[in-house]
CSV table of C-alpha atoms in Angstrom, one decimal:
chain,number,residue,atom,x,y,z
A,834,MET,CA,-105.9,51.3,-7.0
A,835,PRO,CA,-103.7,52.7,-9.9
A,836,ASP,CA,-100.1,51.8,-10.2
A,837,ASN,CA,-98.5,55.0,-9.0
A,838,ALA,CA,-94.9,54.2,-8.1
A,839,THR,CA,-92.9,57.2,-9.5
A,840,PRO,CA,-89.2,57.4,-10.2
A,841,THR,CA,-86.6,58.9,-7.8
A,842,LEU,CA,-88.9,60.2,-5.1
A,843,THR,CA,-89.2,58.4,-1.8
A,844,ALA,CA,-91.3,59.8,1.0
A,845,ASP,CA,-92.6,59.1,4.5
A,846,GLY,CA,-95.7,60.6,6.0
A,847,PRO,CA,-99.4,59.7,6.3
A,848,LEU,CA,-99.9,60.3,2.6
A,849,SER,CA,-96.8,58.3,1.4
A,850,GLY,CA,-97.7,56.4,-1.7
A,851,VAL,CA,-100.5,58.8,-2.8
A,852,LEU,CA,-99.9,60.1,-6.3
A,853,VAL,CA,-101.5,63.5,-7.0
A,854,ALA,CA,-101.8,64.8,-10.6
A,855,ASP,CA,-102.0,68.6,-10.1
A,856,PHE,CA,-103.5,70.4,-13.1
A,857,SER,CA,-104.4,73.5,-11.0
A,858,ARG,CA,-103.0,77.0,-11.3
A,859,ILE,CA,-102.8,80.2,-9.2
A,860,LEU,CA,-103.7,79.7,-5.6
A,861,ALA,CA,-106.5,77.5,-4.3
A,862,GLY,CA,-105.4,74.3,-6.0
A,863,PRO,CA,-101.7,74.7,-5.6
A,864,TYR,CA,-102.2,75.6,-1.9
A,865,ALA,CA,-104.2,72.4,-1.4
A,866,THR,CA,-101.6,70.2,-3.2
A,867,MET,CA,-98.7,71.8,-1.3
A,868,LEU,CA,-100.4,70.7,2.0
A,869,LEU,CA,-100.7,67.2,0.6
A,870,ALA,CA,-97.1,67.1,-0.5
A,871,ASP,CA,-96.0,68.2,3.0
A,872,LEU,CA,-97.8,65.1,4.3
A,873,GLY,CA,-96.0,62.7,2.0
A,874,ALA,CA,-98.0,62.7,-1.2
A,875,ASP,CA,-96.1,62.6,-4.5
A,876,VAL,CA,-97.4,65.7,-6.3
A,877,ILE,CA,-96.8,66.1,-10.0
A,878,LYS,CA,-97.4,69.7,-11.0
A,879,VAL,CA,-98.6,69.9,-14.6
A,880,GLU,CA,-98.0,73.3,-16.2
A,881,GLY,CA,-98.5,74.8,-19.6
A,882,PRO,CA,-95.5,75.7,-21.7
A,883,LYS,CA,-95.4,79.2,-20.1
A,884,GLY,CA,-95.8,77.8,-16.6
A,885,ASP,CA,-98.2,78.7,-13.7
A,886,ASP,CA,-99.4,82.3,-13.9
A,887,THR,CA,-97.9,83.0,-10.4
A,888,ARG,CA,-94.4,82.5,-11.7
A,889,ALA,CA,-94.8,86.0,-13.3
A,890,TRP,CA,-96.6,87.6,-10.3
A,891,MET,CA,-93.8,89.9,-9.1
A,892,PRO,CA,-92.5,91.8,-7.3
A,893,PRO,CA,-91.6,90.7,-4.7
A,894,VAL,CA,-89.0,88.2,-5.9
A,895,ARG,CA,-86.3,86.0,-4.5
A,896,GLY,CA,-83.5,86.1,-7.0
A,897,ASP,CA,-85.6,86.2,-10.2
A,898,VAL,CA,-88.4,84.0,-9.0
A,899,SER,CA,-91.8,85.3,-7.7
A,900,THR,CA,-92.2,84.8,-4.0
A,901,TYR,CA,-95.9,84.2,-4.6
A,902,TYR,CA,-95.0,81.1,-6.6
A,903,LEU,CA,-92.5,80.0,-4.1
A,904,GLY,CA,-95.0,80.3,-1.3
A,905,ILE,CA,-97.4,77.6,-2.5
A,906,ASN,CA,-95.4,75.1,-4.6
A,907,ARG,CA,-92.8,73.4,-2.4
A,908,GLY,CA,-92.7,69.6,-2.4
A,909,LYS,CA,-93.8,69.2,-6.1
A,910,ARG,CA,-92.2,68.1,-9.3
A,911,SER,CA,-93.0,70.0,-12.5
A,912,ILE,CA,-93.8,68.7,-16.0
A,913,ALA,CA,-94.7,71.2,-18.8
A,914,LEU,CA,-97.4,69.8,-21.1
A,915,ASP,CA,-99.3,71.6,-23.9
A,916,LEU,CA,-102.7,69.9,-23.6
A,917,ARG,CA,-103.6,71.1,-27.1
A,918,ASP,CA,-100.8,68.9,-28.4
A,919,GLU,CA,-102.0,65.3,-29.0
A,920,SER,CA,-98.8,63.7,-27.6
A,921,ASP,CA,-98.7,65.9,-24.5
A,922,ALA,CA,-102.4,65.3,-23.9
A,923,ALA,CA,-101.7,61.5,-24.0
A,924,VAL,CA,-98.9,61.9,-21.4
A,925,ALA,CA,-101.4,63.9,-19.2
A,926,GLY,CA,-104.0,61.2,-19.7
A,927,GLU,CA,-101.6,58.5,-18.6
A,928,LEU,CA,-100.6,60.5,-15.5
A,929,ALA,CA,-104.3,60.8,-14.7
A,930,ARG,CA,-104.8,57.1,-15.2
A,931,ARG,CA,-102.2,56.3,-12.6
A,932,ALA,CA,-103.1,59.0,-10.1
A,933,ASP,CA,-104.8,58.5,-6.8
A,934,VAL,CA,-105.9,62.1,-6.9
A,935,VAL,CA,-106.5,64.6,-9.7
A,936,VAL,CA,-106.8,68.3,-8.9
A,937,GLU,CA,-107.9,70.9,-11.5
A,938,ASN,CA,-109.3,74.4,-11.4
A,939,PHE,CA,-110.2,74.9,-15.1
A,940,ARG,CA,-113.6,76.3,-15.9
A,941,PRO,CA,-116.3,73.6,-15.7
A,942,GLY,CA,-116.0,71.5,-18.8
A,943,GLY,CA,-112.6,72.8,-19.6
A,944,MET,CA,-110.8,69.5,-19.1
A,945,ALA,CA,-113.3,67.6,-21.3
A,946,LYS,CA,-111.8,68.8,-24.5
A,947,TYR,CA,-108.5,67.2,-23.5
A,948,GLY,CA,-110.1,63.9,-22.4
A,949,LEU,CA,-109.2,64.7,-18.8
A,950,ASP,CA,-112.7,65.3,-17.3
A,951,PHE,CA,-113.9,63.1,-14.4
A,952,GLU,CA,-116.1,60.8,-16.5
A,953,THR,CA,-113.3,60.1,-18.9
A,954,VAL,CA,-110.6,59.6,-16.3
A,955,ARG,CA,-112.6,57.3,-14.1
A,956,ARG,CA,-113.3,54.9,-17.0
A,957,ASP,CA,-109.7,53.7,-16.8
A,958,ASN,CA,-109.2,54.7,-13.2
A,959,PRO,CA,-112.3,54.0,-11.2
A,960,GLY,CA,-110.6,54.6,-7.8
A,961,VAL,CA,-109.6,58.2,-8.7
A,962,VAL,CA,-110.4,61.0,-6.3
A,963,TYR,CA,-111.1,63.8,-8.9
A,964,THR,CA,-111.1,67.2,-7.3
A,965,SER,CA,-112.5,70.2,-9.2
A,966,ILE,CA,-112.2,73.8,-7.8
A,967,THR,CA,-114.3,76.5,-9.5
A,968,GLY,CA,-115.5,80.0,-8.7
A,969,PHE,CA,-119.2,79.4,-8.8
A,970,GLY,CA,-119.9,75.7,-9.2
A,971,SER,CA,-120.7,73.5,-12.2
A,972,GLY,CA,-124.3,74.5,-12.6
A,973,ALA,CA,-125.8,77.9,-13.6
A,974,GLY,CA,-122.6,79.7,-12.5
A,975,ARG,CA,-120.3,77.5,-14.6
A,976,HIS,CA,-119.6,80.3,-17.1
A,977,VAL,CA,-118.5,82.8,-14.5
A,978,PRO,CA,-114.7,83.0,-14.0
A,979,GLY,CA,-113.6,82.6,-10.4
A,980,TYR,CA,-111.2,85.1,-8.9
A,981,ASP,CA,-110.9,85.7,-5.2
A,982,LEU,CA,-111.6,89.4,-5.4
A,983,MET,CA,-114.8,88.8,-7.3
A,984,VAL,CA,-116.0,86.3,-4.6
A,985,GLN,CA,-115.1,88.8,-1.8
A,986,ALA,CA,-117.4,91.2,-3.6
A,987,VAL,CA,-120.3,89.0,-4.5
A,988,SER,CA,-120.3,87.0,-1.3
A,989,GLY,CA,-120.8,90.1,0.9
A,990,LEU,CA,-117.4,90.0,2.6
A,991,MET,CA,-116.4,93.4,1.2
A,992,SER,CA,-119.7,94.9,2.6
A,993,LEU,CA,-118.5,93.9,6.0
A,994,THR,CA,-114.9,95.2,5.7
A,995,GLY,CA,-113.9,98.9,6.2
A,996,ASP,CA,-115.1,101.9,8.1
A,997,PRO,CA,-118.9,102.3,8.5
A,998,ASP,CA,-118.9,105.5,6.6
A,999,GLY,CA,-116.2,104.6,4.1
A,1000,PRO,CA,-116.0,102.3,1.0
A,1001,PRO,CA,-116.0,98.5,1.2
A,1002,TYR,CA,-112.6,96.9,1.2
A,1003,ARG,CA,-111.1,93.6,0.2
A,1004,ALA,CA,-109.3,91.5,2.8
A,1005,GLY,CA,-105.6,91.8,2.7
A,1006,ILE,CA,-105.1,88.2,1.4
A,1007,SER,CA,-107.0,86.1,-1.1
A,1008,VAL,CA,-108.9,84.7,1.8
A,1009,PHE,CA,-111.4,82.6,-0.1
A,1010,ASP,CA,-108.8,81.0,-2.4
A,1011,VAL,CA,-107.0,79.8,0.8
A,1012,MET,CA,-110.3,78.7,2.4
A,1013,ALA,CA,-111.3,76.8,-0.8
A,1014,GLY,CA,-107.8,75.2,-0.9
A,1015,ASN,CA,-108.3,74.0,2.7
A,1016,HIS,CA,-111.8,72.7,1.8
A,1017,ALA,CA,-110.4,70.8,-1.2
A,1018,THR,CA,-107.8,69.2,1.1
A,1019,ILE,CA,-110.5,68.1,3.5
A,1020,GLY,CA,-112.6,66.7,0.7
A,1021,ILE,CA,-109.6,64.8,-0.8
A,1022,LEU,CA,-108.7,63.2,2.5
A,1023,ALA,CA,-112.3,62.2,3.2
A,1024,ALA,CA,-112.7,60.7,-0.3
A,1025,LEU,CA,-109.4,58.8,0.0
A,1026,ARG,CA,-110.7,57.2,3.2
A,1027,HIS,CA,-113.8,56.2,1.4
A,1028,ARG,CA,-111.8,54.9,-1.5
A,1029,ASP,CA,-109.5,52.9,0.8
A,1030,ALA,CA,-112.5,51.3,2.5
A,1031,THR,CA,-114.5,50.5,-0.7
A,1032,GLY,CA,-112.2,50.9,-3.7
A,1033,GLU,CA,-114.6,53.5,-5.1
A,1034,GLY,CA,-113.4,56.9,-6.3
A,1035,GLN,CA,-115.5,60.0,-6.6
A,1036,LEU,CA,-115.8,63.6,-7.8
A,1037,VAL,CA,-115.0,66.2,-5.1
A,1038,GLU,CA,-116.3,69.7,-6.1
A,1039,VAL,CA,-115.3,72.9,-4.3
A,1040,ASN,CA,-116.3,76.4,-5.3
A,1041,LEU,CA,-115.1,79.7,-3.9
A,1042,LEU,CA,-118.6,81.1,-3.3
A,1043,SER,CA,-119.7,78.2,-1.2
A,1044,SER,CA,-116.4,78.4,0.7
A,1045,ALA,CA,-117.0,82.1,1.2
A,1046,LEU,CA,-120.6,81.7,2.5
A,1047,THR,CA,-119.7,79.0,5.0
A,1048,GLY,CA,-116.6,81.1,6.0
A,1049,LEU,CA,-118.7,84.1,6.8
A,1050,VAL,CA,-119.9,82.0,9.8
A,1051,ASN,CA,-121.7,84.3,12.2
A,1052,HIS,CA,-122.6,86.8,9.5
A,1053,SER,CA,-124.1,84.0,7.3
A,1054,SER,CA,-126.0,82.7,10.3
A,1055,ALA,CA,-127.3,86.2,11.1
A,1056,PHE,CA,-128.9,86.3,7.7
A,1057,VAL,CA,-129.9,82.7,7.3
A,1058,ALA,CA,-131.2,82.0,10.8
A,1059,GLY,CA,-132.0,85.6,12.0
A,1060,GLY,CA,-133.1,87.4,8.9
A,1061,THR,CA,-130.5,90.2,9.6
A,1062,VAL,CA,-128.2,91.6,7.0
A,1063,PRO,CA,-125.0,92.5,8.8
A,1064,TYR,CA,-123.3,95.8,8.0
A,1065,ARG,CA,-119.8,97.3,8.0
A,1066,MET,CA,-118.6,98.2,11.5
A,1067,GLY,CA,-114.9,98.9,11.0
A,1068,ASN,CA,-113.0,96.8,13.5
A,1069,ALA,CA,-115.9,96.4,15.9
A,1070,HIS,CA,-117.7,93.2,16.5
A,1071,PRO,CA,-121.5,93.1,16.1
A,1072,SER,CA,-122.1,90.8,19.1
A,1073,VAL,CA,-119.2,91.3,21.5
A,1074,PHE,CA,-117.5,94.3,23.3
A,1075,PRO,CA,-114.7,95.0,23.9
A,1076,TYR,CA,-113.5,93.1,20.8
A,1077,GLU,CA,-111.6,95.6,18.8
A,1078,PRO,CA,-108.5,97.8,18.7
A,1079,LEU,CA,-108.3,100.4,21.4
A,1080,PRO,CA,-105.8,103.3,21.7
A,1081,THR,CA,-102.9,103.2,24.2
A,1082,ALA,CA,-100.0,105.6,24.9
A,1083,ASP,CA,-98.4,104.7,21.5
A,1084,ASN,CA,-100.2,102.2,19.3
A,1085,ASP,CA,-103.6,100.6,19.1
A,1086,LEU,CA,-104.0,97.3,21.0
A,1087,ILE,CA,-106.5,94.5,20.2
A,1088,VAL,CA,-108.6,93.8,23.3
A,1089,THR,CA,-110.9,90.8,23.2
A,1090,ALA,CA,-112.7,90.4,26.6
A,1091,ALA,CA,-115.4,88.1,25.1
A,1092,ASN,CA,-117.0,86.8,28.3
A,1093,ASP,CA,-117.9,88.2,31.8
A,1094,GLY,CA,-114.9,86.6,33.5
A,1095,GLN,CA,-112.4,88.1,31.0
A,1096,PHE,CA,-114.1,91.5,31.3
A,1097,ARG,CA,-113.8,91.5,35.1
A,1098,LYS,CA,-110.1,90.6,34.8
A,1099,LEU,CA,-109.6,93.4,32.2
A,1100,CYS,CA,-111.2,95.9,34.6
A,1101,GLY,CA,-108.9,94.7,37.4
A,1102,VAL,CA,-105.8,95.1,35.3
A,1103,LEU,CA,-106.9,98.6,34.2
A,1104,GLY,CA,-107.5,99.6,37.8
A,1105,ILE,CA,-111.2,100.1,37.5
A,1106,PRO,CA,-112.7,97.0,39.1
A,1107,GLU,CA,-116.0,98.9,39.9
A,1108,VAL,CA,-116.8,99.1,36.2
A,1109,ALA,CA,-117.3,95.3,36.1
A,1110,ASP,CA,-120.1,95.7,38.7
A,1111,ASP,CA,-121.9,98.5,36.8
A,1112,PRO,CA,-125.2,97.1,35.7
A,1113,ARG,CA,-124.8,98.8,32.3
A,1114,PHE,CA,-121.8,96.5,31.7
A,1115,ALA,CA,-122.6,93.4,33.7
A,1116,ARG,CA,-123.2,91.0,30.8
A,1117,ASN,CA,-121.9,90.8,27.3
A,1118,ALA,CA,-125.3,91.9,25.9
A,1119,ASP,CA,-125.2,94.9,28.2
A,1120,ARG,CA,-121.6,95.8,27.2
A,1121,THR,CA,-122.5,95.5,23.5
A,1122,ALA,CA,-125.6,97.7,23.8
A,1123,ASN,CA,-123.7,100.3,25.9
A,1124,ARG,CA,-120.4,100.2,24.1
A,1125,GLU,CA,-120.3,103.9,23.5
A,1126,GLN,CA,-120.5,104.5,27.3
A,1127,LEU,CA,-117.9,101.8,28.1
A,1128,ARG,CA,-115.3,102.6,25.5
A,1129,PRO,CA,-114.1,105.9,27.0
A,1130,LEU,CA,-113.8,104.3,30.4
A,1131,LEU,CA,-111.4,101.7,29.0
A,1132,VAL,CA,-109.5,104.1,26.8
A,1133,GLY,CA,-109.0,106.5,29.7
A,1134,GLN,CA,-106.9,103.9,31.4
A,1135,LEU,CA,-105.2,102.3,28.4
A,1136,ILE,CA,-103.6,105.6,27.3
A,1137,GLY,CA,-101.4,105.5,30.4
A,1138,ARG,CA,-99.1,102.7,29.0
A,1139,SER,CA,-97.8,101.4,25.7
A,1140,ALA,CA,-99.5,98.7,23.7
A,1141,ASN,CA,-96.7,96.2,24.5
A,1142,ASP,CA,-96.8,97.0,28.2
A,1143,TRP,CA,-100.6,96.3,28.3
A,1144,PHE,CA,-100.2,93.2,26.2
A,1145,GLU,CA,-97.8,91.7,28.8
A,1146,LEU,CA,-100.1,92.7,31.7
A,1147,LEU,CA,-103.3,91.6,30.1
A,1148,VAL,CA,-102.1,88.3,28.8
A,1149,ASP,CA,-100.6,87.4,32.2
A,1150,ALA,CA,-104.0,88.1,33.7
A,1151,GLY,CA,-105.8,85.9,31.2
A,1152,VAL,CA,-107.2,88.6,29.0
A,1153,PRO,CA,-106.8,88.0,25.3
A,1154,SER,CA,-105.0,91.0,23.6
A,1155,GLY,CA,-102.4,91.7,21.1
A,1156,PRO,CA,-100.4,94.4,19.4
A,1157,ILE,CA,-101.2,95.1,15.7
A,1158,ASN,CA,-98.0,93.9,14.0
A,1159,THR,CA,-96.7,94.1,10.5
A,1160,ILE,CA,-95.8,90.7,9.0
A,1161,ASP,CA,-92.3,90.7,10.4
A,1162,GLY,CA,-93.7,91.2,13.8
A,1163,GLY,CA,-96.1,88.3,13.3
A,1164,PHE,CA,-93.1,86.0,12.5
A,1165,ALA,CA,-91.2,87.4,15.5
A,1166,MET,CA,-94.0,86.6,17.8
A,1167,ALA,CA,-94.3,83.1,16.4
A,1168,GLU,CA,-90.5,82.7,17.1
A,1169,ARG,CA,-91.0,84.0,20.6
A,1170,PHE,CA,-93.7,81.4,21.2
A,1171,GLU,CA,-91.4,78.6,19.9
A,1172,LEU,CA,-93.6,77.9,16.9
A,1173,ASP,CA,-90.6,77.7,14.5
A,1174,PRO,CA,-92.6,79.4,11.7
A,1175,VAL,CA,-89.9,79.2,9.0
A,1176,VAL,CA,-88.4,76.1,7.5
A,1177,THR,CA,-85.9,75.8,4.6
A,1178,VAL,CA,-86.6,73.7,1.6
A,1179,GLY,CA,-83.9,72.5,-0.7
A,1180,ARG,CA,-80.1,72.9,-0.5
A,1181,GLY,CA,-77.4,75.2,-1.7
A,1182,GLU,CA,-78.6,77.7,-4.3
A,1183,ARG,CA,-82.0,76.1,-4.4
A,1184,ALA,CA,-82.6,76.6,-0.7
A,1185,VAL,CA,-85.8,78.5,-0.1
A,1186,PRO,CA,-87.1,79.7,3.3
A,1187,THR,CA,-90.8,78.9,3.5
A,1188,THR,CA,-93.6,79.0,6.1
A,1189,ARG,CA,-94.0,75.8,8.2
A,1190,HIS,CA,-96.9,73.5,7.6
A,1191,PRO,CA,-99.6,74.6,10.0
A,1192,ILE,CA,-100.4,71.1,11.5
A,1193,ARG,CA,-98.1,69.3,13.9
A,1194,PHE,CA,-98.2,65.5,14.2
A,1195,SER,CA,-96.7,63.6,17.0
A,1196,VAL,CA,-95.9,60.5,14.9
A,1197,THR,CA,-95.9,61.5,11.2
A,1198,PRO,CA,-94.6,65.1,11.0
A,1199,ALA,CA,-94.8,67.2,7.8
A,1200,ALA,CA,-91.7,67.0,5.6
A,1201,TYR,CA,-90.2,69.5,3.2
A,1202,ARG,CA,-88.5,67.4,0.5
A,1203,LEU,CA,-88.3,69.5,-2.6
A,1204,PRO,CA,-88.0,73.2,-3.3
A,1205,PRO,CA,-90.6,74.8,-5.6
A,1206,PRO,CA,-89.7,73.3,-9.0
A,1207,GLU,CA,-88.4,75.1,-12.0
A,1208,LEU,CA,-90.7,74.9,-15.0
A,1209,ASP,CA,-90.5,71.3,-16.5
A,1210,GLU,CA,-87.6,70.5,-14.1
A,1211,HIS,CA,-88.7,66.9,-13.9
A,1212,GLY,CA,-90.2,66.6,-17.3
A,1213,THR,CA,-87.7,64.2,-18.8
A,1214,GLU,CA,-87.8,61.6,-16.0
A,1215,LEU,CA,-91.6,61.8,-15.8
A,1216,ARG,CA,-92.1,61.4,-19.5
A,1217,GLU,CA,-89.9,58.4,-19.5
A,1218,TRP,CA,-91.7,56.9,-16.6
A,1219,LEU,CA,-95.1,57.5,-18.1
A,1220,SER,CA,-94.1,56.0,-21.5
A,1221,LYS,CA,-93.4,52.6,-19.9
A,1222,PRO,CA,-96.0,50.0,-19.0
A,1223,PRO,CA,-96.9,50.3,-15.3
A,1224,GLU,CA,-95.1,47.1,-14.4
A,1225,GLU,CA,-91.8,48.5,-15.9
A,1226,GLY,CA,-92.3,52.0,-14.5
A,1227,HIS,CA,-91.5,51.4,-10.9
A,1228,GLY,CA,-88.7,53.5,-9.5
């Protein structure tokens, strides 16, 4: 195991003592390393002289800092290194030699010219968990740059998103970057467990297209197992009804009665219990096949009350439903349900509100130790530490 004691940072958590050398930029990699930092890992964010691209992705901003950057970089320390410079590349190499985990999302082969590829790093650090995130893998797709929007297009997701008679749409977030970041985190944790048991490191490869294809779940299975190419259905579900927004007296309401019991409860709340006994709607397959006959029966009742009124009544009866909120409404609902969705990282002028880590632990909770770093904020102390022999470099 590499000597990874770093200066000035102490941490608790299940990943305390794990040193992560983060050479990634934009979203997928930084999102993964932020999750690791929340769980106690010591994450060193290596940035080029101009910093992570997302520092300049604005508006919106908080002060003069991009909220995009703030949202995925808490808990880290920043060192700015120009890998084209021989001395800076040597500093980066020493960091990789001491790291438990290296994360990078350069194009395949891009780290080799700096002596930071997996084969080179593992010669001096055989226990390293080296994680590479690409758009289309390290084989025949290695030359294709990987951006989430491209992957939404080529994977088929956009063909499934939008009105049936309208154009295809992207998802409202970079969904496959986030998914790949989660897959990278899973891979890192599994590889660390293997390393702890055997002392052996390994290469962990994640690519956005593979994350996309597994993330399309039922649509992927429809094609792979059923030979069916799914198509755009707006907000409707190909296999379940009702499972979509339906109009009420004011706004649309999501209604998801996905099994026979829930459908019977829905009909009871709407005051049409006889509809649940209609043979056209007795089973989910029947309701899906006859959705055009069923929809007006449901809407005829729903338009008598507001979306929020129906939400309360349906949820109390055990029928999944929900209003279509804007982001502020989503946070308000999380507050209502005592999920405490916002935490503050840092103090004084550096205090930044941020979204809580999504996983709760009964013994080792996530911690929010450092605000998103300024560019090269910790460069001096890290360079000093990396310049010393490991036995002298302990904090």
